[in-house]
Structures are given as C-alpha cells and as structure tokens.
Coordinates of C-alpha atoms and ligand atoms in Angstrom, one line a residue:
X1 CA -6.4 15.4 -45.2
X2 CA -5.2 16.3 -48.6
X3 CA -3.3 14.1 -51.1
X4 CA -0.8 15.0 -53.8
X5 CA -0.2 12.5 -56.6
X6 CA 2.9 12.4 -58.8
X7 CA 3.6 9.6 -61.2
X8 CA 0.9 7.4 -59.7
X9 CA 2.3 7.7 -56.2
X10 CA 0.3 9.5 -53.4
X11 CA 1.7 11.6 -50.6
X12 CA -0.8 12.6 -47.9
X13 CA -0.7 16.0 -46.2
X14 CA -2.1 15.6 -42.7
X15 CA -4.4 12.8 -41.5
X16 CA -6.7 14.7 -39.1
X17 CA -10.1 14.3 -37.5
X18 CA -12.9 16.5 -36.4
X19 CA -15.2 16.4 -33.4
X20 CA -18.9 15.8 -33.4
X21 CA -21.5 18.5 -32.6
X22 CA -25.0 18.4 -31.3
X23 CA -26.5 16.6 -34.4
X24 CA -24.0 13.7 -34.2
X25 CA -25.9 11.8 -31.5
X26 CA -23.4 9.6 -29.6
X27 CA -20.6 9.9 -32.1
X28 CA -17.1 10.1 -30.6
X29 CA -14.9 11.2 -33.5
X30 CA -15.3 12.0 -37.2
X31 CA -12.6 10.7 -39.6
X32 CA -12.0 11.6 -43.3
X33 CA -13.3 8.9 -45.7
X34 CA -10.3 7.4 -47.4
X35 CA -12.2 5.0 -49.6
X36 CA -10.4 6.3 -52.6
X37 CA -7.0 5.4 -51.1
X38 CA -8.3 1.9 -50.2
X39 CA -8.8 1.3 -54.0
X40 CA -5.1 1.7 -54.5
X41 CA -3.4 0.5 -51.3
X42 CA 0.0 0.2 -52.9
X43 CA -0.2 3.8 -54.3
X44 CA 0.0 5.5 -50.9
X45 CA 3.7 6.4 -50.5
X46 CA 3.9 8.5 -47.3
X47 CA 2.1 10.9 -45.0
X48 CA 3.5 14.3 -44.1
X49 CA 2.1 15.7 -40.9
X50 CA 2.4 19.5 -40.7
X51 CA 1.9 19.8 -36.9
X52 CA 0.6 18.0 -33.8
X53 CA -3.0 19.2 -33.6
X54 CA -5.8 16.7 -33.6
X55 CA -7.3 18.1 -36.8
X56 CA -4.1 17.3 -38.6
X57 CA -2.9 14.0 -37.1
X58 CA -5.8 12.7 -34.9
X59 CA -7.0 10.1 -37.5
X60 CA -3.6 8.4 -37.7
X61 CA -4.4 5.5 -35.4
X62 CA -7.3 4.5 -37.6
X63 CA -5.4 5.2 -40.9
X64 CA -2.3 3.2 -39.8
X65 CA -4.4 0.2 -38.9
X66 CA -5.4 0.1 -42.6
X67 CA -2.1 1.2 -44.1
X68 CA 0.4 0.0 -41.5
X69 CA 3.5 0.3 -43.7
X70 CA 3.1 4.0 -44.8
X71 CA 5.9 6.1 -43.3
X72 CA 4.9 9.2 -41.4
X73 CA 7.1 12.3 -41.7
X74 CA 7.0 15.1 -39.1
X75 CA 9.1 17.3 -36.9
X76 CA 10.3 16.1 -33.5
X77 CA 7.4 17.5 -31.4
X78 CA 4.8 16.4 -33.9
X79 CA 6.1 12.9 -33.9
X80 CA 6.4 12.8 -30.1
X81 CA 2.7 13.7 -29.8
X82 CA 1.8 11.1 -32.4
X83 CA 3.9 8.5 -30.6
X84 CA 2.2 9.3 -27.3
X85 CA -1.2 9.0 -29.0
X86 CA -0.3 5.7 -30.6
X87 CA 0.8 4.2 -27.2
X88 CA -2.9 3.6 -26.6
X89 CA -2.9 1.4 -29.7
X90 CA -0.2 -1.2 -29.1
X91 CA -1.3 -3.1 -32.2
X92 CA 0.2 -0.4 -34.4
X93 CA 4.0 -0.2 -35.1
X94 CA 4.4 3.1 -36.8
X95 CA 7.2 4.0 -39.2
X96 CA 7.8 7.6 -37.9
X97 CA 10.5 9.6 -39.7
X98 CA 11.8 12.8 -38.2
X99 CA 12.4 15.8 -40.4
X100 CA 13.6 19.3 -39.6
X101 CA 12.3 22.6 -40.9
X102 CA 14.6 23.7 -43.6
X103 CA 15.4 20.2 -44.7
X104 CA 14.9 18.8 -48.3
X105 CA 14.1 15.2 -48.8
X106 CA 13.8 12.8 -51.8
X107 CA 11.4 9.8 -51.4
X108 CA 10.0 8.0 -54.4
X109 CA 8.9 10.5 -57.0
X110 CA 8.6 13.2 -54.3
X111 CA 11.1 16.0 -53.7
X112 CA 9.9 17.6 -50.5
X113 CA 11.1 20.7 -48.7
X114 CA 10.0 21.7 -45.2
X115 CA 9.6 25.3 -44.1
X116 CA 9.2 26.3 -40.4
X117 CA 6.1 28.3 -39.5
X118 CA 4.6 29.7 -36.3
X119 CA 1.3 28.5 -35.0
X120 CA -0.4 27.7 -31.7
X121 CA 1.8 24.7 -31.2
X122 CA 5.6 24.6 -31.6
X123 CA 7.4 22.9 -34.5
X124 CA 4.8 23.5 -37.3
X125 CA 5.8 23.5 -40.9
X126 CA 4.7 24.3 -44.4
X127 CA 5.6 21.7 -47.1
X128 CA 6.8 22.3 -50.6
X129 CA 6.6 19.6 -53.2
X130 CA 8.9 20.0 -56.2
X131 CA 7.0 18.3 -59.0
X132 CA 7.8 17.9 -62.8
X133 CA 4.9 20.4 -63.4
X134 CA 5.9 23.0 -60.8
X135 CA 6.3 23.6 -57.1
X136 CA 3.2 23.0 -54.9
X137 CA 3.4 24.7 -51.5
X138 CA 1.0 23.8 -48.6
X139 CA 1.2 26.3 -45.7
X140 CA -0.2 24.0 -43.0
X141 CA -1.7 26.1 -40.2
X142 CA 0.4 29.2 -39.7
X143 CA 0.7 32.8 -38.7
X144 CA 3.5 35.3 -38.9
X145 CA 4.4 35.8 -35.3
X146 CA 7.5 38.1 -35.4
X147 CA 8.5 37.5 -31.7
X148 CA 7.5 33.9 -31.0
X149 CA 8.4 32.4 -27.6
X150 CA 10.9 29.9 -29.1
X151 CA 12.6 32.5 -31.3
X152 CA 11.7 30.4 -34.4
X153 CA 9.5 32.7 -36.6
X154 CA 7.9 31.6 -39.8
X155 CA 10.8 31.3 -42.1
X156 CA 10.1 34.2 -44.4
X157 CA 13.6 34.1 -46.1
X158 CA 13.0 30.5 -47.1
X159 CA 9.5 31.3 -48.4
X160 CA 11.0 34.2 -50.4
X161 CA 13.6 31.9 -51.8
X162 CA 10.9 29.4 -52.9
X163 CA 9.0 32.4 -54.3
X164 CA 12.0 33.6 -56.3
X165 CA 12.5 30.2 -57.8
X166 CA 8.8 30.1 -58.6
X167 CA 5.9 28.5 -56.7
X168 CA 3.2 27.3 -59.1
X169 CA 0.4 26.3 -56.7
X170 CA -0.1 27.6 -53.2
X171 CA -2.5 26.1 -50.7
X172 CA -2.8 28.2 -47.6
X173 CA -4.6 28.4 -44.2
X174 CA -7.8 30.5 -44.5
X175 CA -9.1 30.3 -40.9
X176 CA -8.7 34.0 -40.2
X177 CA -9.1 35.3 -43.7
X178 CA -12.1 37.4 -42.6
X179 CA -10.3 38.9 -39.7
X180 CA -8.6 42.2 -40.6
X181 CA -5.1 43.2 -39.5
X182 CA -2.5 41.1 -37.8
X183 CA -2.7 38.5 -35.0
X184 CA -0.7 39.9 -32.0
X185 CA 2.4 38.0 -30.9
X186 CA 2.1 35.2 -28.4
X187 CA 4.6 36.9 -26.2
X188 CA 2.1 39.6 -25.4
X189 CA 0.1 37.0 -23.3
X190 CA 3.0 36.8 -20.8
X191 CA 2.6 40.4 -19.8
X192 CA -1.2 40.0 -19.1
X193 CA -0.5 36.8 -17.1
X194 CA 2.0 38.6 -14.9
X195 CA -0.4 41.4 -14.2
X196 CA -3.2 38.9 -13.2
X197 CA -0.9 36.8 -11.1
X198 CA 0.6 39.7 -9.3
X199 CA -2.8 40.9 -8.0
X200 CA -4.2 37.4 -7.3
X201 CA -4.9 36.4 -3.7
X202 CA -6.2 32.8 -3.6
X203 CA -5.5 29.8 -5.8
X204 CA -4.8 30.5 -9.5
X205 CA -6.2 28.2 -12.2
X206 CA -5.2 28.6 -15.9
X207 CA -6.8 26.6 -18.6
X208 CA -5.5 26.3 -22.2
X209 CA -5.1 23.7 -24.9
X210 CA -2.9 20.8 -23.8
X211 CA -0.9 21.2 -27.0
X212 CA -0.2 24.9 -26.6
X213 CA 3.3 24.4 -25.2
X214 CA 4.3 28.1 -25.5
X215 CA 1.2 29.3 -23.7
X216 CA 2.0 26.8 -20.9
X217 CA 5.6 28.0 -20.9
X218 CA 4.4 31.6 -20.3
X219 CA 2.1 30.4 -17.5
X220 CA 5.0 28.5 -15.9
X221 CA 7.3 31.6 -16.2
X222 CA 4.7 33.9 -14.7
X223 CA 4.1 31.4 -11.9
X224 CA 7.7 31.1 -10.9
X225 CA 8.1 34.8 -11.0
X226 CA 5.1 35.1 -8.7
X227 CA 6.6 32.6 -6.3
X228 CA 4.1 29.8 -7.1
X229 CA 4.6 26.2 -8.2
X230 CA 2.6 24.7 -11.1
X231 CA 0.5 21.6 -11.2
X232 CA -0.6 20.0 -14.5
X233 CA -4.2 18.7 -14.2
X234 CA -6.2 16.8 -16.8
X235 CA -5.1 13.7 -18.7
X236 CA -3.7 15.3 -21.9
X237 CA -2.0 18.2 -20.0
X238 CA -0.3 15.8 -17.6
X239 CA 0.7 13.6 -20.5
X240 CA 1.9 16.2 -23.0
X241 CA 3.9 18.6 -20.8
X242 CA 6.6 16.1 -19.6
X243 CA 7.0 14.9 -23.2
X244 CA 7.5 18.5 -24.5
X245 CA 10.0 19.1 -21.7
X246 CA 11.9 15.8 -22.3
X247 CA 12.6 16.8 -25.9
X248 CA 13.4 20.4 -25.2
X249 CA 10.3 22.3 -26.1
X250 CA 9.3 23.3 -22.6
X251 CA 11.5 24.4 -19.8
X252 CA 11.0 24.2 -16.1
X253 CA 12.8 22.9 -13.0
X254 CA 11.5 19.8 -11.1
X255 CA 11.2 22.0 -8.0
X256 CA 8.7 24.3 -9.8
X257 CA 6.1 21.5 -10.2
X258 CA 3.9 19.9 -7.6
X259 CA 1.9 16.7 -8.2
X260 CA -1.9 16.8 -8.0
X261 CA -1.8 14.8 -4.7
X262 CA 0.2 17.5 -3.1
X263 CA -2.0 20.4 -4.1
X264 CA -4.4 20.1 -1.2
X265 CA -1.4 20.4 1.2
X266 CA 0.0 23.4 -0.6
X267 CA -0.8 27.0 0.5
X268 CA -3.5 28.3 -1.9
X269 CA -1.3 31.3 -2.7
X270 CA 1.7 29.1 -3.6
X271 CA 0.2 27.2 -6.6
X272 CA -1.0 27.6 -10.1
X273 CA -3.1 24.9 -11.6
X274 CA -2.7 24.4 -15.4
X275 CA -5.6 22.4 -16.6
X276 CA -7.7 21.2 -19.5
X277 CA -11.3 22.1 -20.1
X278 CA -11.1 25.4 -21.9
X279 CA -13.9 24.4 -24.3
X280 CA -16.3 23.3 -21.5
X281 CA -15.8 19.6 -22.3
X282 CA -18.1 17.8 -19.8
X283 CA -15.5 15.6 -18.1
X284 CA -12.5 17.9 -18.3
X285 CA -10.8 19.1 -15.1
X286 CA -12.1 22.7 -15.3
X287 CA -15.7 21.7 -16.0
X288 CA -15.6 19.4 -12.9
X289 CA -14.2 22.3 -10.8
X290 CA -17.0 24.6 -12.1
X291 CA -19.5 22.0 -11.1
X292 CA -17.9 21.5 -7.7
X293 CA -17.2 17.8 -8.6
X294 CA -13.4 17.7 -9.0
X295 CA -12.1 15.2 -6.5
X296 CA -8.9 17.0 -5.5
X297 CA -9.5 20.6 -6.3
X298 CA -12.3 22.8 -4.9
X299 CA -12.6 26.5 -5.6
X300 CA -13.4 29.1 -3.1
X301 CA -14.0 32.8 -2.7
X302 CA -11.0 34.7 -3.9
X303 CA -9.6 32.1 -6.4
X304 CA -8.9 33.3 -9.9
X305 CA -9.5 31.3 -13.1
X306 CA -7.8 32.5 -16.3
X307 CA -9.2 31.1 -19.5
X308 CA -6.2 31.5 -21.8
X309 CA -8.0 30.0 -24.8
X310 CA -10.3 30.7 -27.7
X311 CA -14.0 29.9 -28.1
X312 CA -14.2 27.3 -30.8
X313 CA -17.5 27.8 -32.7
X314 CA -20.1 25.4 -31.5
X315 CA -18.7 25.3 -27.9
X316 CA -20.1 28.6 -26.8
X317 CA -22.9 27.4 -24.5
X318 CA -20.7 24.7 -22.8
X319 CA -18.0 27.4 -22.2
X320 CA -20.5 29.9 -20.8
X321 CA -22.0 27.2 -18.6
X322 CA -18.4 26.6 -17.2
X323 CA -17.8 30.3 -16.7
X324 CA -21.1 30.7 -14.8
X325 CA -20.3 27.6 -12.7
X326 CA -16.9 29.0 -11.8
X327 CA -18.5 32.3 -10.6
X328 CA -21.0 30.3 -8.5
X329 CA -18.0 28.6 -6.8
X330 CA -16.8 32.0 -5.8
X331 CA -14.0 32.4 -8.3
X332 CA -13.1 35.4 -10.4
X333 CA -12.9 34.6 -14.1
X334 CA -10.5 36.3 -16.5
X335 CA -11.2 35.4 -20.1
X336 CA -10.4 36.9 -23.5
X337 CA -13.4 39.1 -23.4
X338 CA -11.9 41.1 -20.6
X339 CA -8.1 40.7 -20.9
X340 CA -5.4 39.8 -23.5
X341 CA -5.2 36.2 -22.5
X342 CA -5.4 34.6 -25.9
X343 CA -4.2 35.2 -29.4
X344 CA -5.1 33.1 -32.5
X345 CA -2.8 30.7 -34.1
X346 CA -3.9 31.5 -37.6
X347 CA -2.7 34.4 -39.8
X348 CA -5.2 37.3 -40.2
X349 CA -6.0 39.1 -43.5
X350 CA -3.0 41.4 -43.6
X351 CA -0.6 38.6 -42.7
X352 CA -2.1 36.6 -45.5
X353 CA -1.5 39.4 -48.0
X354 CA 2.1 39.6 -46.8
X355 CA 2.4 35.8 -47.2
X356 CA 1.0 35.9 -50.8
X357 CA 3.3 38.7 -51.7
X358 CA 6.3 36.8 -50.5
X359 CA 5.4 33.5 -52.2
X360 CA 3.9 35.0 -55.4
X361 CA 2.4 31.8 -56.6
X362 CA 0.8 31.6 -60.0
X363 CA -2.2 29.6 -58.8
X364 CA -4.0 29.4 -55.5
X365 CA -6.4 27.1 -53.6
X366 CA -7.5 28.3 -50.2
X367 CA -7.6 25.5 -47.5
X368 CA -8.7 25.2 -43.9
X369 CA -11.6 27.1 -42.6
X370 CA -15.3 27.3 -43.5
X371 CA -16.6 28.0 -47.0
X372 CA -16.9 31.7 -46.3
X373 CA -13.2 31.8 -45.1
X374 CA -12.1 30.1 -48.3
X375 CA -14.0 32.8 -50.3
X376 CA -12.4 35.6 -48.3
X377 CA -9.0 34.1 -48.8
X378 CA -9.6 33.7 -52.6
X379 CA -10.4 37.4 -52.7
X380 CA -7.1 38.2 -50.9
X381 CA -5.2 36.1 -53.5
X382 CA -6.7 38.0 -56.4
X383 CA -6.0 41.3 -54.7
X384 CA -2.4 40.4 -54.3
X385 CA -2.1 39.5 -58.0
X386 CA -3.0 35.8 -58.5
X387 CA -4.8 35.6 -61.9
X388 CA -8.5 35.2 -61.1
X389 CA -8.9 32.1 -63.3
X390 CA -6.0 30.5 -61.4
X391 CA -7.8 30.9 -58.0
X392 CA -9.8 27.8 -57.4
X393 CA -12.2 27.5 -54.4
X394 CA -12.4 23.8 -53.7
X395 CA -14.4 21.7 -51.2
X396 CA -14.0 18.1 -49.9
X397 CA -14.1 15.8 -52.9
X398 CA -12.7 18.2 -55.5
X399 CA -9.5 17.4 -57.3
X400 CA -7.1 19.9 -58.9
X401 CA -4.9 19.1 -61.9
X402 CA -1.6 20.9 -62.2
X403 CA -0.1 20.6 -65.7
X404 CA 2.4 22.8 -67.5
X405 CA 2.3 25.4 -64.7
X406 CA -1.5 25.9 -64.8
X407 CA -4.3 24.5 -62.6
X408 CA -7.8 23.4 -63.4
X409 CA -10.4 21.4 -61.5
X410 CA -10.3 17.7 -62.2
X411 CA -12.9 15.0 -61.7
X412 CA -14.9 15.3 -58.5
X413 CA -15.5 12.3 -56.2
X414 CA -18.1 11.8 -53.5
X415 CA -16.5 12.9 -50.3
X416 CA -17.6 11.3 -47.0
X417 CA -17.1 11.3 -43.3
X418 CA -16.6 8.2 -41.2
X419 CA -18.1 8.2 -37.8
X420 CA -16.4 6.5 -34.8
X421 CA -18.8 5.3 -32.1
X422 CA -17.3 3.3 -29.3
X423 CA -15.4 0.4 -31.0
X424 CA -17.3 0.8 -34.2
X425 CA -15.6 2.6 -37.1
X426 CA -17.9 3.5 -40.0
X427 CA -20.8 1.3 -39.0
X428 CA -22.9 4.3 -38.0
X429 CA -24.0 6.3 -41.0
X430 CA -26.4 9.1 -41.7
X431 CA -29.4 6.8 -41.6
X432 CA -28.6 5.7 -38.1
X433 CA -28.0 9.3 -37.0
X434 CA -31.4 10.2 -38.4
X435 CA -32.9 7.4 -36.3
X436 CA -31.1 8.6 -33.2
X437 CA -32.4 12.1 -33.9
X438 CA -35.9 10.8 -34.1
X439 CA -35.5 8.7 -30.9
X440 CA -34.2 11.7 -29.1
X441 CA -37.0 13.9 -30.1
X442 CA -40.0 11.6 -30.0
X443 CA -39.1 8.6 -27.9
X444 CA -39.9 4.9 -28.6
X445 CA -43.0 2.7 -28.3
X446 CA -42.5 -1.1 -28.3
X447 CA -45.4 -3.5 -28.9
X448 CA -45.0 -7.2 -28.1
X449 CA -47.5 -9.5 -30.0
X450 CA -47.5 -13.2 -29.2
X451 CA -48.3 -15.5 -32.1
X452 CA -48.4 -19.2 -32.8
X453 CA -46.3 -20.8 -35.5
X454 CA -48.9 -19.8 -38.1
X455 CA -48.5 -16.2 -37.1
X456 CA -52.0 -16.2 -35.4
X457 CA -52.2 -13.9 -32.5
X458 CA -52.7 -15.8 -29.3
X459 CA -52.5 -13.3 -26.5
X460 CA -53.4 -9.7 -25.7
X461 CA -50.6 -7.5 -27.1
X462 CA -48.5 -5.6 -24.7
X463 CA -47.3 -2.0 -25.2
X464 CA -44.3 -0.2 -23.6
X465 CA -42.8 3.2 -24.1
X466 CA -39.7 5.2 -23.3
X467 CA -39.3 8.9 -23.8
X468 CA -42.8 9.5 -25.0
X469 CA -44.6 10.3 -21.8
X470 CA -43.7 10.5 -18.1
X471 CA -43.6 7.1 -16.6
X472 CA -46.1 7.7 -13.7
X473 CA -48.7 8.9 -16.1
X474 CA -48.3 6.2 -18.6
X475 CA -50.5 3.4 -17.1
X476 CA -53.9 4.2 -18.6
X477 CA -52.5 5.4 -21.9
X478 CA -50.6 2.1 -22.4
X479 CA -53.7 0.0 -21.5
X480 CA -55.7 2.0 -23.9
X481 CA -53.0 1.6 -26.6
X482 CA -53.0 -2.1 -26.1
X483 CA -56.8 -2.1 -26.5
X484 CA -56.7 0.0 -29.7
X485 CA -54.0 -2.3 -31.0
X486 CA -56.0 -5.4 -30.3
X487 CA -59.0 -3.9 -32.1
X488 CA -56.9 -3.0 -35.1
X489 CA -55.4 -6.5 -35.3
X490 CA -58.8 -8.0 -35.1
X491 CA -60.1 -5.7 -37.8
X492 CA -57.2 -6.6 -40.0
X493 CA -57.9 -10.4 -39.6
X494 CA -54.6 -10.8 -37.7
X495 CA -52.6 -10.3 -40.8
X496 CA -53.8 -13.7 -42.2
X497 CA -50.7 -15.3 -40.9
X498 CA -48.3 -12.8 -42.6
X499 CA -45.9 -11.4 -40.0
X500 CA -45.1 -8.3 -42.2
X501 CA -48.8 -7.4 -42.4
X502 CA -49.0 -7.7 -38.6
X503 CA -46.1 -5.4 -38.2
X504 CA -47.6 -2.9 -40.6
X505 CA -50.9 -2.9 -38.6
X506 CA -49.0 -2.4 -35.3
X507 CA -47.1 0.6 -36.7
X508 CA -50.1 2.3 -38.3
X509 CA -52.5 1.7 -35.4
X510 CA -50.0 2.8 -32.7
X511 CA -48.7 5.7 -34.8
X512 CA -52.2 7.0 -35.2
X513 CA -53.0 6.4 -31.5
X514 CA -50.0 8.3 -30.1
X515 CA -50.5 11.2 -32.6
X516 CA -54.2 11.5 -31.7
X517 CA -53.6 11.3 -27.9
X518 CA -50.3 13.2 -27.5
X519 CA -49.5 14.9 -30.8
X520 CA -46.2 13.0 -30.8
X521 CA -44.8 10.5 -33.4
X522 CA -42.6 8.1 -31.4
X523 CA -40.6 5.4 -33.2
X524 CA -42.8 2.3 -33.2
X525 CA -41.1 -1.1 -32.8
X526 CA -43.4 -4.1 -33.3
X527 CA -42.0 -7.3 -31.8
X528 CA -43.6 -10.6 -32.8
X529 CA -42.9 -13.4 -30.5
X530 CA -43.7 -16.9 -31.7
X531 CA -44.5 -19.3 -28.9
Ligands
ZN1 ZN1 -3.3 23.7 -36.0
ZN2 ZN1 -5.9 23.1 -38.1

C-alpha cells in the first residue's frame, strides 16, 4: 500500500496484504497499518488497484469496513476479482469504478493516467499521476512480455509518450532486479505443456495460481488438443475461472469442462485436473492428493503432476513435502526444475534497464521486493542515468516529498503490521506472538492455589502441565512440584495475605523446579482460587 497526497487529498495505490510465516504463530493474514489514514478519515480520496493479486488488493475487505465510501478504481478483471472476494463480506457495499488501460481520469485534485502492463495476471496496469510538481509514475507489478497470451503487451508507446513529456518520479517493481536478462514469454509454457501432455498416459494434474488466467488458458488449450476435458479443483480455482470466462478473459467451451463429481467416472486419460496447492498449502487440493486424502481424486502409478508455478520463498519445505508425497502416490512430477513450466511475472534486470530508458524519469524510488532487490534496482536506475542523489531507497514508513521537480525524503513515521487472527483484527501484537512462541517452545505449567478471603492458603496446591513433559511420565514430577511449591509457600509465610506475593512465589518456585529437573522454562500460570 502506497499513498500519494496532493493538496491535502490522498490517493492510495494498492491495498494489499501479506501471508504469515513460521514465526507468526496462529496468524491468518497480515495487513498494512493504516493508522495514519485513520487520523484523517476525510482526506482519503480514492484507492487505485493496479491488479488482482492478493498482495495488491487482499486487504480491501478490512480497509473498506473502516473507509466504506472510498471509491476503488481498477480494470475489469481486477474489479471482478475484488467483487468476488467482497461477496464473502455482505456488510460492505463497495464503490467500484472501472477504468481501462490507456484512459485518463480527473478526480478531485488527481489527474490519473492508466497504462497497460503485462504480469502473471491479466489486466494489470501502471498508474501515472499528473501533479502540479511533476508526473509520478508507479509501475505496479510488471514485465515486458512481447508475446503475451492476450496480445496486450506492456504499452511501451504510451510509456515513451509519458517519458517524452517528462516523468519526474518513477516508482517501479524491483522483485527480479537481481535476476539478469529477460523473463521468457508466457507463451513458451504452452509448448512444454503440449509435449508433456502428448506423452502422458494416466491422469494429468496441473497446479498453478488461481489468478494466473493465461497459464490456465494454456493448460485448457493443451488439454483440448490432447483430447482431454478439464476440471477446476480447489475453492479459488473453481471460483475464479468461470468469472474470468464470463467477462471475456478466459476462453473455453462448456463441453471442454467436467465437474469434480464426474471425474471419477471419466477415463483417466480423458481428463486434466487444474488445481490449487502449488505452494504446498496444507488444505489445498494438491496437498490433499499428495497425502492420499483428497475425497474425490486419488493418484495412481502412471499419473503425471505438472507444477506450473514458482516457489515463493518461505514455502520451500511445504512444496518439497508435496512433491515427495506425489511421488509416493506413484505420480510423475514435472516442475520448473526439470522443464519450462513456469516463467516469472516480474521484469528481470535487462527489462528494467529497458523500462528506465523508455521512461527517463528524473527521480526514482524502487518498490516491491526485499531490501536487497530495492538496492539492486537503485543501481540499475543509476546505471541508466538517473542522478544518484535522486535515487531514494525507501522502506515502509518513509515519506518522499516531490517539489519543483526534485525529490527528498520527508518525515518518517512508525510503520506497523496488523495481524488478523480468526475474527480479531489488530488485537494480536508482537507481545502476544512472543508469548505464543514461548508456549510453543517450552509448554505451560498451571498451579492452582486455593485461598480463603484473606488470601490464606487453605489446601494443597495442585500443578498441571501441557507441552512440558510426556503425559504418562508426568505423575511423579507433578506430585513433587506440588510438594516443592507447598514448601516454598510455607517458607514465604503464604504471602501474608497478598495475592501478588503468592503469585510471585509460585512463579519463582515452579520456574526453578522445572529448570532444575528438566532444563526447561515453561510458562508458569498461577491461579488463585478464593473459596
Ligand atoms: Zn502481482
Ligand atoms: Zn505483487
């Protein structure tokens, strides 16, 4: 999520989310922290969504709940995917406004131009803001595929036109700035798929992202050519593809598709299953097949699984577990390590150089990607002629001021992340995550101490544990813990009627006990029950 402010009005560029990794115990989603926007609710003028990927529009349901009247601009497919997502949130009535690549729009103080770009989802765009201090161009996620499946390449003439008129500040996708060369065209994948399909004997299963409409189109085309019908499996796949088809982004005949219920009755050599789970997500269709737990689809010797997808950093072990599971079920696995079944959606270094030379911006801020990618992209900008003092590497929380055609860093604010856990948004913070981390590593010990109304201890304390030691072996250790605790409470004079003192005694006595006996430091939870 980025914001651009002109005359006190704010336009947002993308409202995305990110997914938790191993240290985010129990967290479902991670949202940007828009505290700063909350301080000026009337200042938010609109949101422009560059394309339909989760990391660019996934936080909208949460954002629109707080800012219900902010209009959302996007292309047809982007808005269709947003609308499908918002269907699960009937309390939100979004103000979705369709724009087309090539269009120019006036709204409030904003004069916005949309430029079509290629990416791993159709209908992506870059966005140019004409401001009183110069043109700001944000690339969105993009690459320069010269032979895209839909015949809609990144609009280089339009970019050149903007460049001729003068772009002051460019913000551009850095994801592949460290990768040399060019990303091959998406259309190359079709050839590989045909080769694989031609030689395949049993059932064919292809996994890719449920938003990668062009990849799915190529799978459908190769399937039809090989005399097979396709079946969409997995919630997001089964949801998105009919939507993409309805609005003209995906093309197939009704007769080319079979429903999941009909797959078991269909000859194994007559079907291609297109499913979710390319990242080894635990409950996705492919992971269930790999574990032999999918209710309708079982694999057998001679089946082929094509993983037409990338390995997103952090997902390696889950993906490798899936691949091993697929082999155990008897399937052959074709992945990007052994065949051309995937190309990236982000421009590589030489494409970025090309892009910079077309746009010729006088200032540059690299965006999207890890810090090292931003640095690599900053280097590319300098190499292609952007003055070094006008290349600013920024991180979350940085602001950039554009005045009289030059940029400088503005005031920094404390950036944050908002965790979503179940129904809770923002109620789990870093302190809770640290506690969850400790619980997961050391377990918990609960001590129940009964007191009278003067906080005098009136019964033997009882001690329980979970996750510290194996249950069957806990009996003696817990009895001994209770004894040690009783002695400590006696020695401390039962806290002299002060419940806080009793709690402290419980924590230190049991903490020491577990450490001496097991070398572990479980979370100690003293519970005082007044009877
Ligand atoms: Zn993207
Ligand atoms: Zn992205």
